[in-house]
Amino acid sequence: MQRTRAMSDHQQEYNATWIQRYGEPIPAGTLTTLWSLSVAIFSIGGMLSSFCVGFVSEWLGRRKGMLINNMFAFVGGSLMGLSKLCGSFEMLILGRFVIGLYCGLASGLTPMYVGEIAPTSLRGALGTLHQLAIVTGILIAQILGLESLLGLRRLTGRQEVGSMLAEMKEEKRKMDMERKVSILELFRSKLYRQPIMISIMLQLSQQLSGIFYYSTSIFMKAGVQSPVYATIGAGVVNCAFTVVSLFLIERMGRRTLHMLGLGGMAICAVIMTLALALLERVPWMSYISMLAIFGFVAFFEIGPGPIPWFFVAELFSQGPRPAAMAVAGFSNWTANFIIGMCFQSVADATGPYVFLIFASLLIVFLILTFFLVPETRGKTFDQIAANFQQRSAGMMDMDLDLDMALDKPSTELDYLGEESNH
């Protein structure tokens, strides 16, 4: 998730640059448009690159794709870092676009890679680590791989890893042999249609909350004396509850945590609306609104923050997975772009009641999750696929109550390796 902070500071810099160039203050409408574009251009980059996740993952591979993708981060960061020195808000906007390209690829390649190498019992926790890496700014996972015997021994704790290397080679062979599924086939095939719609719905539920834009301005409206520090506090809550999700994901399950997060976010959005609406008459409501934002952040990171990305990778096998990740990522960044472009105008028109719109959307997503989303905790890719096959035949099984053999393969690599022995 992209957090947009210090809105007024950047707008002042835009205004100063405009005065330096044209000798007059920037028109209010132009300033709003430039700022909205600066926010939303990040999502445009994400939309474009996320749609290329499938192609990049097949062309370069997951690991090499993540490594090369870091060039976008370097270029985008350099453009933004030099924009103030050069007195160019165009460089800032271009830099955010390039960073968006980087994030769009990373948000698809990383959970795909993690989901494929993670043991079934830890797939949710390791998938949550991706979100933890995002919120803490640590991207170490993008430079780690399975290139050497030493690295493989340290990763697995085994001294004899020859069989695992053989399994990986077999996986590569099967990936090359497995028929790739196009984006159109995802929607045409009854087998893939339901999981791809679930994937899109989960991505929309993550982005259409909207509260993470302009968080500092929200604290300012709430009358907080030091809104920047309050925003930093929200960031601390953000990281802390991502860690909480890391420990809960394999105990409570993906579906339960996602619904808990959506419900909590909806309640916090309503509380924030009431607090901001009553602020002029009840000054201490500023503290309630601040706590509501902290609560919203906490509930987001418990479920809707980390879960949608790796959940998509769990719903699909090797063949359709790249195309599914591309569609899901494109949906996520499209929603991000819409919120980035429209939030400020809608907020200006509706005032504090803008959050009732998001609360309504969250309730809708909560209902859809309850009726449509299966639980995948502790299930192999094969069992998850079998569940959707049953659904397409009219056999509904929300909890995936399939018998699990004691010697079931623990990773997708193990599953493919077992197949090669038959």
Coordinates of C-alpha atoms in Angstrom, one line a residue:
M1 CA 0.0 0.0 0.0
Q2 CA 1.2 3.5 -0.8
R3 CA 0.9 6.0 2.0
T4 CA 0.8 9.6 0.9
R5 CA 2.0 11.9 3.6
A6 CA 3.0 15.6 4.1
M7 CA 0.5 16.7 1.4
S8 CA 0.7 20.4 2.3
D9 CA 4.5 20.4 2.2
H10 CA 4.6 19.0 -1.3
Q11 CA 1.8 21.4 -2.5
Q12 CA 3.9 24.3 -1.1
E13 CA 6.9 23.1 -3.1
Y14 CA 4.7 22.8 -6.2
N15 CA 3.4 26.4 -5.6
A16 CA 7.0 27.7 -5.1
T17 CA 8.2 26.1 -8.3
W18 CA 5.2 27.5 -10.2
I19 CA 5.9 31.0 -8.9
Q20 CA 9.6 30.7 -9.8
R21 CA 8.6 29.7 -13.4
Y22 CA 5.6 31.9 -14.1
G23 CA 5.8 34.7 -11.5
E24 CA 2.4 34.0 -10.0
P25 CA 0.8 31.5 -7.5
I26 CA -0.5 28.3 -9.0
P27 CA -4.3 28.2 -9.5
A28 CA -6.1 26.2 -7.0
G29 CA -7.6 23.9 -9.6
T30 CA -4.2 23.3 -11.2
L31 CA -2.7 22.5 -7.8
T32 CA -5.4 19.9 -7.0
T33 CA -5.0 18.3 -10.4
L34 CA -1.2 18.2 -10.2
W35 CA -1.3 16.7 -6.7
S36 CA -3.9 14.1 -7.6
L37 CA -1.8 13.2 -10.7
S38 CA 1.2 12.9 -8.5
V39 CA -0.6 10.5 -6.2
A40 CA -2.4 8.5 -8.9
I41 CA 0.5 8.2 -11.4
F42 CA 2.0 5.7 -9.0
S43 CA -1.0 3.5 -9.5
I44 CA -0.9 3.9 -13.3
G45 CA 2.7 2.5 -13.2
G46 CA 1.5 -0.3 -11.1
M47 CA -1.4 -1.1 -13.4
L48 CA 0.8 -1.3 -16.5
S49 CA 3.5 -3.4 -14.9
S50 CA 1.2 -5.7 -13.0
F51 CA -0.4 -6.7 -16.3
C52 CA 3.1 -7.8 -17.4
V53 CA 3.7 -10.1 -14.4
G54 CA 2.7 -13.2 -16.3
F55 CA 5.0 -12.4 -19.2
V56 CA 7.9 -11.4 -17.1
S57 CA 7.6 -14.5 -14.8
E58 CA 7.7 -16.8 -17.8
W59 CA 10.4 -14.9 -19.8
L60 CA 12.9 -14.2 -17.0
G61 CA 11.6 -16.4 -14.2
R62 CA 10.4 -15.4 -10.8
R63 CA 13.8 -14.8 -9.1
K64 CA 15.6 -13.1 -12.0
G65 CA 12.5 -11.0 -12.7
M66 CA 12.6 -9.7 -9.1
L67 CA 16.3 -8.9 -9.3
I68 CA 16.0 -7.0 -12.6
N69 CA 12.9 -5.2 -11.3
N70 CA 15.1 -3.4 -8.7
M71 CA 16.4 -1.2 -11.5
F72 CA 13.0 0.5 -11.6
A73 CA 13.3 1.2 -7.8
F74 CA 16.8 2.8 -8.3
V75 CA 15.7 5.0 -11.3
G76 CA 12.4 6.0 -9.6
G77 CA 14.0 6.8 -6.3
S78 CA 16.7 8.9 -8.0
L79 CA 14.2 10.9 -10.0
M80 CA 12.2 11.7 -6.9
G81 CA 15.3 12.4 -4.8
L82 CA 16.6 14.9 -7.3
S83 CA 13.3 16.6 -8.1
K84 CA 13.6 19.2 -5.4
L85 CA 17.2 20.0 -6.2
C86 CA 16.3 20.5 -9.9
G87 CA 13.1 22.4 -9.0
S88 CA 11.0 20.1 -11.1
F89 CA 7.7 18.6 -10.0
E90 CA 7.6 16.8 -13.3
M91 CA 10.6 14.7 -12.1
L92 CA 8.7 13.8 -8.9
I93 CA 5.7 12.7 -11.0
L94 CA 7.8 10.7 -13.4
G95 CA 9.7 9.1 -10.4
R96 CA 6.4 8.0 -8.8
F97 CA 5.4 6.5 -12.1
V98 CA 8.6 4.5 -12.3
I99 CA 8.3 3.4 -8.7
G100 CA 4.8 2.3 -9.6
L101 CA 6.2 0.1 -12.3
Y102 CA 8.6 -1.5 -9.8
C103 CA 5.8 -2.0 -7.2
G104 CA 3.4 -3.5 -9.8
L105 CA 5.9 -6.2 -10.7
A106 CA 7.1 -6.8 -7.2
S107 CA 3.6 -7.2 -5.9
G108 CA 3.0 -10.0 -8.4
L109 CA 6.3 -11.8 -8.6
T110 CA 7.1 -11.9 -4.9
P111 CA 4.0 -13.6 -3.6
M112 CA 4.0 -16.0 -6.6
Y113 CA 7.6 -17.0 -5.8
V114 CA 6.9 -17.4 -2.1
G115 CA 3.8 -19.4 -2.6
E116 CA 5.6 -21.9 -4.8
I117 CA 8.5 -22.6 -2.5
A118 CA 6.7 -22.4 0.9
P119 CA 5.7 -25.5 2.9
T120 CA 1.9 -25.8 3.1
S121 CA 1.9 -25.4 6.8
L122 CA 3.8 -22.1 6.6
R123 CA 2.4 -20.7 3.3
G124 CA 0.2 -18.1 5.0
A125 CA 2.8 -16.9 7.4
L126 CA 5.5 -16.6 4.7
G127 CA 3.0 -14.9 2.4
T128 CA 2.4 -12.4 5.2
L129 CA 6.1 -11.7 5.4
H130 CA 5.8 -10.1 1.9
Q131 CA 3.5 -7.5 3.4
L132 CA 5.8 -7.1 6.4
A133 CA 8.6 -6.4 4.0
I134 CA 6.6 -3.8 2.2
V135 CA 5.6 -1.9 5.3
T136 CA 9.1 -1.9 6.8
G137 CA 10.9 -1.1 3.5
I138 CA 13.0 -4.3 3.7
L139 CA 13.3 -5.9 0.3
I140 CA 15.9 -8.5 1.2
A141 CA 13.7 -11.3 -0.1
Q142 CA 14.2 -10.0 -3.7
I143 CA 17.9 -10.9 -3.6
L144 CA 17.6 -14.3 -1.9
G145 CA 17.4 -17.4 -4.0
L146 CA 18.2 -21.1 -4.2
E147 CA 21.4 -20.9 -6.3
S148 CA 23.8 -22.9 -4.2
L149 CA 23.9 -26.1 -2.1
L150 CA 25.0 -24.1 0.9
G151 CA 22.0 -21.8 0.6
L152 CA 19.6 -24.7 0.2
R153 CA 21.0 -26.5 3.2
R154 CA 20.6 -23.3 5.3
L155 CA 17.1 -22.8 4.0
T156 CA 15.8 -26.4 4.7
G157 CA 18.0 -27.4 7.6
R158 CA 18.9 -30.6 5.7
Q159 CA 22.5 -31.8 4.9
E160 CA 21.4 -34.0 2.0
V161 CA 19.6 -31.8 -0.6
G162 CA 20.3 -33.8 -3.8
S163 CA 16.7 -35.1 -3.9
M164 CA 15.3 -31.5 -3.5
L165 CA 17.5 -30.3 -6.4
A166 CA 16.2 -33.1 -8.5
E167 CA 12.6 -32.1 -7.6
M168 CA 13.4 -28.5 -8.6
K169 CA 14.7 -29.7 -12.0
E170 CA 11.5 -31.8 -12.3
E171 CA 9.4 -28.8 -11.5
K172 CA 11.2 -26.7 -14.2
R173 CA 10.6 -29.5 -16.7
K174 CA 6.9 -29.7 -15.7
M175 CA 6.5 -25.9 -15.9
D176 CA 7.9 -26.0 -19.4
M177 CA 5.5 -28.9 -20.3
E178 CA 2.4 -27.5 -18.6
R179 CA 0.1 -25.6 -20.9
K180 CA 0.0 -22.0 -20.2
V181 CA -3.4 -20.4 -19.6
S182 CA -4.2 -17.0 -21.2
I183 CA -6.1 -14.2 -19.5
L184 CA -9.1 -14.8 -21.7
E185 CA -9.2 -18.5 -20.7
L186 CA -9.4 -17.6 -17.1
F187 CA -12.8 -16.0 -17.7
R188 CA -14.0 -18.5 -20.3
S189 CA -13.3 -21.7 -18.4
K190 CA -15.7 -22.7 -15.7
L191 CA -12.8 -24.2 -13.7
Y192 CA -10.9 -20.8 -13.5
R193 CA -13.8 -18.4 -13.6
Q194 CA -14.8 -18.5 -9.9
P195 CA -11.2 -18.4 -8.5
I196 CA -10.3 -15.4 -10.7
M197 CA -13.4 -13.5 -9.7
I198 CA -12.6 -14.2 -6.0
S199 CA -9.0 -13.0 -6.7
I200 CA -10.3 -9.7 -8.2
M201 CA -12.8 -9.2 -5.4
L202 CA -10.1 -9.6 -2.7
Q203 CA -7.8 -7.1 -4.5
L204 CA -10.7 -4.6 -4.7
S205 CA -11.5 -5.1 -1.0
Q206 CA -7.9 -4.2 -0.2
Q207 CA -7.8 -0.9 -2.2
L208 CA -11.3 0.5 -2.0
S209 CA -10.9 1.5 1.6
G210 CA -9.3 4.7 0.6
I211 CA -8.3 5.9 4.1
F212 CA -4.6 5.4 3.5
Y213 CA -4.5 8.4 1.1
Y214 CA -3.8 11.8 2.7
S215 CA -3.5 10.4 6.2
T216 CA -1.7 13.5 7.5
S217 CA -4.4 15.8 6.2
I218 CA -7.0 13.6 8.0
F219 CA -5.1 14.1 11.3
M220 CA -5.0 17.9 10.6
K221 CA -8.7 18.0 10.1
A222 CA -9.1 16.1 13.4
G223 CA -7.3 18.9 15.1
V224 CA -4.2 16.9 16.1
Q225 CA -1.4 19.3 17.0
S226 CA 1.4 17.3 15.5
P227 CA -0.2 15.4 12.5
V228 CA 3.1 14.2 11.1
Y229 CA 3.9 12.4 14.4
A230 CA 0.4 10.9 14.4
T231 CA 1.1 9.6 10.9
I232 CA 4.3 8.1 12.0
G233 CA 2.4 6.5 14.9
A234 CA 0.0 5.0 12.3
G235 CA 3.0 3.6 10.5
V236 CA 4.2 1.9 13.7
V237 CA 0.8 0.4 14.2
N238 CA 1.0 -0.7 10.6
C239 CA 4.2 -2.7 11.1
A240 CA 3.2 -4.0 14.5
F241 CA -0.1 -5.6 13.3
T242 CA 1.5 -7.0 10.2
V243 CA 3.7 -9.0 12.7
V244 CA 0.5 -10.0 14.6
S245 CA -1.0 -11.3 11.3
L246 CA 2.2 -13.3 10.7
F247 CA 1.5 -15.3 13.8
L248 CA -2.3 -15.6 13.4
I249 CA -2.5 -16.5 9.7
E250 CA -1.9 -20.2 10.2
R251 CA -4.0 -20.4 13.4
M252 CA -7.1 -18.6 12.4
G253 CA -7.0 -19.0 8.6
R254 CA -7.1 -16.6 5.7
R255 CA -10.8 -16.3 5.3
T256 CA -11.5 -15.6 9.0
L257 CA -8.7 -13.0 9.3
H258 CA -9.8 -11.3 6.1
M259 CA -13.4 -11.0 7.4
L260 CA -12.2 -9.9 10.8
G261 CA -10.2 -7.2 9.1
L262 CA -13.0 -6.0 6.9
G263 CA -15.5 -5.9 9.7
G264 CA -13.1 -4.0 12.0
M265 CA -12.3 -1.5 9.2
A266 CA -16.0 -0.8 8.6
I267 CA -16.6 -0.1 12.3
C268 CA -13.6 2.2 12.5
A269 CA -14.7 4.1 9.4
V270 CA -18.1 4.7 11.0
I271 CA -16.5 5.8 14.2
M272 CA -14.2 8.2 12.3
T273 CA -17.2 9.7 10.5
L274 CA -19.0 10.4 13.8
A275 CA -15.9 11.8 15.4
L276 CA -15.1 14.2 12.6
A277 CA -18.8 15.3 12.2
L278 CA -19.0 16.1 16.0
L279 CA -15.5 17.6 16.2
E280 CA -16.6 21.3 16.3
R281 CA -19.0 20.7 19.1
V282 CA -17.0 18.1 21.0
P283 CA -13.3 18.9 20.8
W284 CA -12.1 15.7 22.4
M285 CA -13.5 13.8 19.4
S286 CA -10.1 14.5 17.8
Y287 CA -8.6 11.7 20.0
I288 CA -11.4 9.4 19.0
S289 CA -10.8 10.0 15.3
M290 CA -7.1 9.4 15.8
L291 CA -7.8 6.1 17.6
A292 CA -10.2 5.2 14.8
I293 CA -7.5 5.6 12.2
F294 CA -5.0 3.6 14.2
G295 CA -7.7 0.9 14.6
F296 CA -8.4 1.0 10.8
V297 CA -4.7 0.5 10.1
A298 CA -4.5 -2.4 12.6
F299 CA -7.5 -4.2 11.1
F300 CA -6.2 -3.6 7.6
E301 CA -2.8 -5.3 8.4
I302 CA -4.5 -8.2 10.2
G303 CA -6.2 -9.4 7.0
P304 CA -6.9 -7.2 3.9
G305 CA -3.3 -5.9 3.8
P306 CA -1.3 -9.1 3.4
I307 CA -3.8 -11.8 2.5
P308 CA -5.1 -10.9 -1.1
W309 CA -1.6 -11.0 -2.7
F310 CA -0.5 -14.5 -1.7
F311 CA -4.1 -15.9 -1.6
V312 CA -4.2 -15.5 -5.4
A313 CA -1.1 -17.7 -5.8
E314 CA -2.8 -20.3 -3.6
L315 CA -5.9 -20.5 -5.8
F316 CA -4.1 -21.5 -9.0
S317 CA -1.7 -24.1 -10.2
Q318 CA 1.5 -23.5 -12.3
G319 CA -0.3 -23.1 -15.6
P320 CA -2.9 -20.4 -14.9
R321 CA -1.0 -18.7 -12.0
P322 CA 1.0 -16.1 -14.0
A323 CA -2.1 -14.9 -15.9
A324 CA -4.1 -14.9 -12.6
M325 CA -1.5 -12.8 -10.8
A326 CA -1.4 -10.3 -13.7
V327 CA -5.2 -9.9 -13.6
A328 CA -5.3 -9.6 -9.9
G329 CA -2.5 -7.1 -9.9
F330 CA -4.1 -5.0 -12.6
S331 CA -7.4 -4.9 -10.6
N332 CA -5.5 -3.8 -7.5
W333 CA -3.6 -1.0 -9.2
T334 CA -6.7 0.1 -11.1
A335 CA -8.6 0.5 -7.9
N336 CA -5.6 2.3 -6.4
F337 CA -5.6 4.7 -9.3
I338 CA -9.3 5.4 -9.0
I339 CA -9.1 6.2 -5.3
G340 CA -6.0 8.3 -5.8
M341 CA -7.6 10.5 -8.5
C342 CA -11.1 10.8 -6.9
F343 CA -10.5 10.8 -3.1
Q344 CA -9.6 14.5 -2.7
S345 CA -12.6 15.7 -4.8
V346 CA -15.0 13.4 -3.1
A347 CA -13.7 14.3 0.3
D348 CA -14.0 18.0 -0.4
A349 CA -17.6 17.5 -1.5
T350 CA -18.8 15.2 1.3
G351 CA -16.5 16.2 4.2
P352 CA -16.3 13.6 7.0
Y353 CA -19.1 11.5 5.5
V354 CA -16.8 10.3 2.8
F355 CA -15.8 7.4 5.0
L356 CA -19.4 6.1 5.1
I357 CA -18.9 5.3 1.4
F358 CA -15.9 3.2 2.3
A359 CA -17.7 1.6 5.2
S360 CA -20.5 0.5 2.9
L361 CA -18.0 -1.0 0.4
L362 CA -16.3 -2.9 3.3
I363 CA -19.5 -4.4 4.4
V364 CA -20.3 -5.5 0.8
F365 CA -16.8 -7.1 0.6
L366 CA -17.4 -8.8 4.0
I367 CA -20.6 -10.4 2.8
L368 CA -19.0 -11.5 -0.5
T369 CA -16.0 -13.0 1.4
F370 CA -18.3 -14.9 3.7
F371 CA -20.3 -16.5 0.9
L372 CA -17.7 -16.9 -1.8
V373 CA -14.2 -17.3 -0.4
P374 CA -12.9 -20.7 0.7
E375 CA -10.4 -21.4 3.4
T376 CA -7.1 -22.6 2.1
R377 CA -5.1 -23.0 5.3
G378 CA -3.1 -26.2 5.4
K379 CA -4.3 -27.3 2.0
T380 CA -2.1 -28.3 -0.9
F381 CA -2.5 -26.7 -4.3
D382 CA -4.0 -29.9 -5.5
Q383 CA -6.7 -29.9 -2.8
I384 CA -7.6 -26.3 -3.5
A385 CA -8.0 -27.0 -7.2
A386 CA -10.1 -30.1 -6.5
N387 CA -12.4 -27.9 -4.4
F388 CA -13.1 -25.6 -7.3
Q389 CA -13.7 -28.6 -9.5
Q390 CA -16.3 -29.8 -7.1
R391 CA -17.8 -26.3 -7.0
S392 CA -18.1 -26.2 -10.8
A393 CA -19.9 -29.5 -10.6
G394 CA -22.3 -28.0 -8.0
M395 CA -20.7 -29.4 -4.8
M396 CA -20.2 -26.5 -2.4
D397 CA -17.6 -27.0 0.3
M398 CA -16.6 -23.7 1.9
D399 CA -14.1 -25.2 4.4
L400 CA -12.4 -27.5 1.9
D401 CA -13.1 -30.5 4.1
L402 CA -11.1 -32.9 2.1
D403 CA -9.3 -35.9 3.7
M404 CA -5.6 -35.1 4.1
A405 CA -3.2 -38.0 4.1
L406 CA -0.4 -37.9 6.7
D407 CA 2.3 -38.1 4.1
K408 CA 0.8 -35.3 1.9
P409 CA 3.5 -33.2 0.1
S410 CA 4.4 -30.1 2.0
T411 CA 5.3 -27.9 -0.9
E412 CA 4.4 -27.6 -4.5
L413 CA 7.9 -28.8 -5.3
D414 CA 7.3 -31.9 -3.2
Y415 CA 4.1 -32.6 -5.0
L416 CA 5.7 -32.3 -8.4
G417 CA 8.6 -34.5 -7.2
E418 CA 6.2 -37.2 -6.1
E419 CA 4.5 -37.2 -9.4
S420 CA 7.8 -37.8 -11.1
N421 CA 8.3 -41.0 -9.1
H422 CA 5.1 -42.6 -10.4

